[in-house]
C-alpha positions as a printed Julia matrix, in Angstrom:
204×3 Matrix{Float64}:
   9.51   82.47  -29.43
   7.43   83.6   -26.49
   4.46   81.68  -27.87
   6.54   78.52  -28.16
   7.84   78.89  -24.61
   4.3    79.4   -23.29
   3.09   76.34  -25.2
   6.0    74.29  -23.84
   5.21   75.3   -20.25
   1.55   74.41  -20.72
   2.51   71.02  -22.09
   4.89   70.39  -19.2
   2.16   71.31  -16.69
  -0.3    68.94  -18.36
   2.2    66.08  -18.29
   3.01   66.82  -14.67
  -0.68   66.72  -13.71
  -1.2    63.49  -15.64
   1.84   62.0   -13.92
   0.44   62.95  -10.5
  -2.91   61.39  -11.37
  -1.2    58.18  -12.5
   0.84   58.04   -9.31
  -2.35   58.45   -7.24
  -4.07   55.66   -9.18
  -1.05   53.38   -8.75
  -1.0    54.05   -5.0
  -4.74   53.25   -4.77
  -4.28   50.02   -6.75
  -1.38   48.99   -4.52
  -3.58   49.47   -1.43
  -6.36   47.38   -2.99
  -3.85   44.67   -3.93
  -2.55   44.61   -0.34
  -6.1    44.19    0.99
  -6.74   41.35   -1.48
  -3.55   39.58   -0.36
  -4.55   39.92    3.3
  -8.01   38.54    2.5
  -6.5    35.55    0.69
  -4.15   34.82    3.61
  -7.08   34.98    6.05
  -9.15   32.61    3.9
  -6.23   30.17    3.71
  -5.9    30.19    7.5
  -9.63   29.61    7.96
  -9.56   26.8     5.39
  -6.65   25.14    7.2
  -8.52   25.36   10.52
 -11.64   23.83    8.97
  -9.58   21.07    7.34
  -7.93   20.17   10.65
 -11.32   20.17   12.39
 -12.75   17.87    9.72
  -9.83   15.44   10.06
 -10.3    15.31   13.84
 -14.03   14.69   13.46
 -13.4    11.9    10.95
 -10.94   10.27   13.36
 -13.47   10.47   16.23
 -16.24    9.06   14.01
 -13.98    6.17   12.99
 -13.19    5.48   16.66
 -16.87    5.51   17.67
 -17.76    3.3    14.7
 -15.09    0.79   15.7
 -16.4     0.74   19.28
 -19.97    0.21   18.05
 -18.88   -2.65   15.79
 -17.01   -4.29   18.67
 -20.08   -3.98   20.92
 -22.34   -5.37   18.19
 -19.99   -8.31   17.6
 -19.94   -9.0    21.34
 -23.75   -8.99   21.5
 -24.01  -11.23   18.44
 -21.57  -13.68   19.99
 -23.56  -13.7    23.23
 -26.85  -14.14   21.33
 -25.47  -17.05   19.3
 -24.42  -18.79   22.52
 -27.97  -18.44   23.9
 -29.52  -19.78   20.69
 -27.17  -22.76   20.75
 -28.37  -23.51   24.26
 -32.05  -23.24   23.3
 -31.93  -25.55   20.29
 -30.15  -28.48   21.91
 -32.16  -31.75   21.86
 -33.92  -32.03   25.23
 -35.28  -34.94   27.23
 -38.4   -33.67   29.0
 -38.53  -33.78   32.79
 -41.68  -33.62   34.91
 -43.41  -30.64   36.53
 -45.71  -30.61   39.54
 -48.4   -27.88   39.41
 -49.87  -25.76   42.2
 -52.28  -22.79   42.15
 -50.6   -19.94   40.27
 -47.09  -21.38   40.78
 -45.45  -24.35   39.03
 -42.48  -26.0    40.77
 -39.98  -28.46   39.34
 -39.77  -31.73   41.2
 -35.98  -32.0    41.37
 -34.86  -28.37   41.03
 -35.68  -25.07   42.72
 -37.82  -23.65   39.93
 -40.88  -21.34   39.83
 -43.08  -20.26   36.93
 -45.32  -17.19   37.44
 -47.73  -15.38   35.11
 -48.66  -11.67   35.22
 -51.51   -9.96   33.35
 -52.49   -6.31   32.77
 -56.29   -6.1    32.26
 -58.2    -3.05   30.98
 -62.02   -3.16   30.67
 -61.94   -6.92   30.9
 -59.37   -7.28   28.09
 -55.82   -8.48   28.6
 -53.62   -5.65   27.3
 -50.27   -7.13   28.29
 -49.18  -10.5    29.61
 -45.88  -11.91   30.76
 -44.79  -15.23   32.2
 -41.51  -15.71   34.02
 -39.76  -18.92   35.02
 -36.92  -18.62   37.5
 -34.86  -21.13   39.4
 -31.56  -22.82   40.13
 -30.82  -25.66   37.71
 -28.04  -28.16   37.27
 -25.91  -27.28   34.25
 -26.49  -30.59   32.48
 -30.28  -30.18   32.82
 -30.59  -26.59   31.53
 -31.79  -27.63   28.06
 -34.43  -29.96   29.49
 -35.79  -27.36   31.89
 -35.93  -24.56   29.3
 -37.84  -26.73   26.82
 -40.25  -27.78   29.55
 -40.81  -24.15   30.54
 -41.53  -23.17   26.93
 -44.0   -26.03   26.6
 -45.81  -24.95   29.76
 -46.31  -21.44   28.31
 -48.32  -22.89   25.41
 -50.11  -25.71   27.25
 -53.1   -23.73   28.54
 -53.13  -21.28   25.59
 -52.78  -23.22   22.3
 -53.74  -20.11   20.29
 -50.28  -18.69   21.06
 -48.83  -21.17   18.57
 -50.63  -19.4    15.69
 -48.45  -17.48   13.24
 -50.47  -14.31   13.88
 -49.33  -14.26   17.5
 -46.02  -12.56   18.25
 -44.18  -13.67   21.38
 -40.75  -12.83   22.71
 -38.66  -15.05   24.96
 -35.76  -13.57   26.95
 -33.24  -15.93   28.55
 -30.9   -14.9    31.38
 -28.21  -17.16   32.83
 -25.97  -16.56   35.87
 -23.66  -18.72   37.96
 -24.64  -19.26   41.6
 -22.31  -18.82   44.54
 -22.53  -22.55   45.2
 -21.5   -23.15   41.59
 -18.01  -21.85   42.36
 -17.5   -24.69   44.84
 -18.55  -27.25   42.22
 -16.07  -25.72   39.78
 -13.23  -26.23   42.24
 -14.28  -29.88   42.52
 -14.16  -30.19   38.7
 -17.91  -30.83   38.49
 -20.52  -28.88   36.52
 -21.94  -26.08   38.74
 -25.59  -25.12   39.23
 -26.71  -21.97   37.43
 -29.58  -19.53   37.93
 -31.92  -19.49   34.91
 -34.69  -16.96   34.16
 -36.9   -17.29   31.06
 -39.42  -14.5    30.35
 -42.28  -14.61   27.8
 -43.95  -11.33   26.78
 -47.1   -10.77   24.69
 -48.29   -7.32   23.56
 -51.88   -6.08   23.22
 -51.7    -6.24   19.41
 -52.65   -9.96   19.43
 -55.92  -11.58   20.61
 -56.52  -11.72   24.35
 -55.64  -14.91   26.22
 -58.36  -16.4    28.33
 -57.23  -16.74   31.97
């Protein structure tokens, strides 16, 4: 009987130790599970913050894109108006020429040429026509100005030559008075021709 009692006590002690070990393992696993849950919650919060930031950035990009499209449409509309003015059928009016400056006979108009010369070669050249013109004569004057740019330099008409014409229009102060009288006002016109050094030099 004593042997059985001793064996029973030993068995009880073993089970008790095993139970303590299991309880310790369970407690450790519960702590790990709690840490995992906290990590998941933190990741969810960070993901939500990133998602909100992305949505705000997409909204700002869409706003900027809309503004850029509006600005581009405005420029295209303005450019189409200028091209319509340039390609109207003109009736040529006369010019009187002086040294270095060309003046229109009936309007206050000047045409001036500038050159940048390096080692005897023309690196850059620009010609600018500026003056006050009656509205109904704008097409005539612009065509005459363009023709005068090519008159002394026929090589500019070659396809290998790249030129750029910039046209600027503005109403004069006197034009406001004409508007009140229901007549077409005078406008200030400036036409600029530019040639880069990549094309052959123009003889002065």
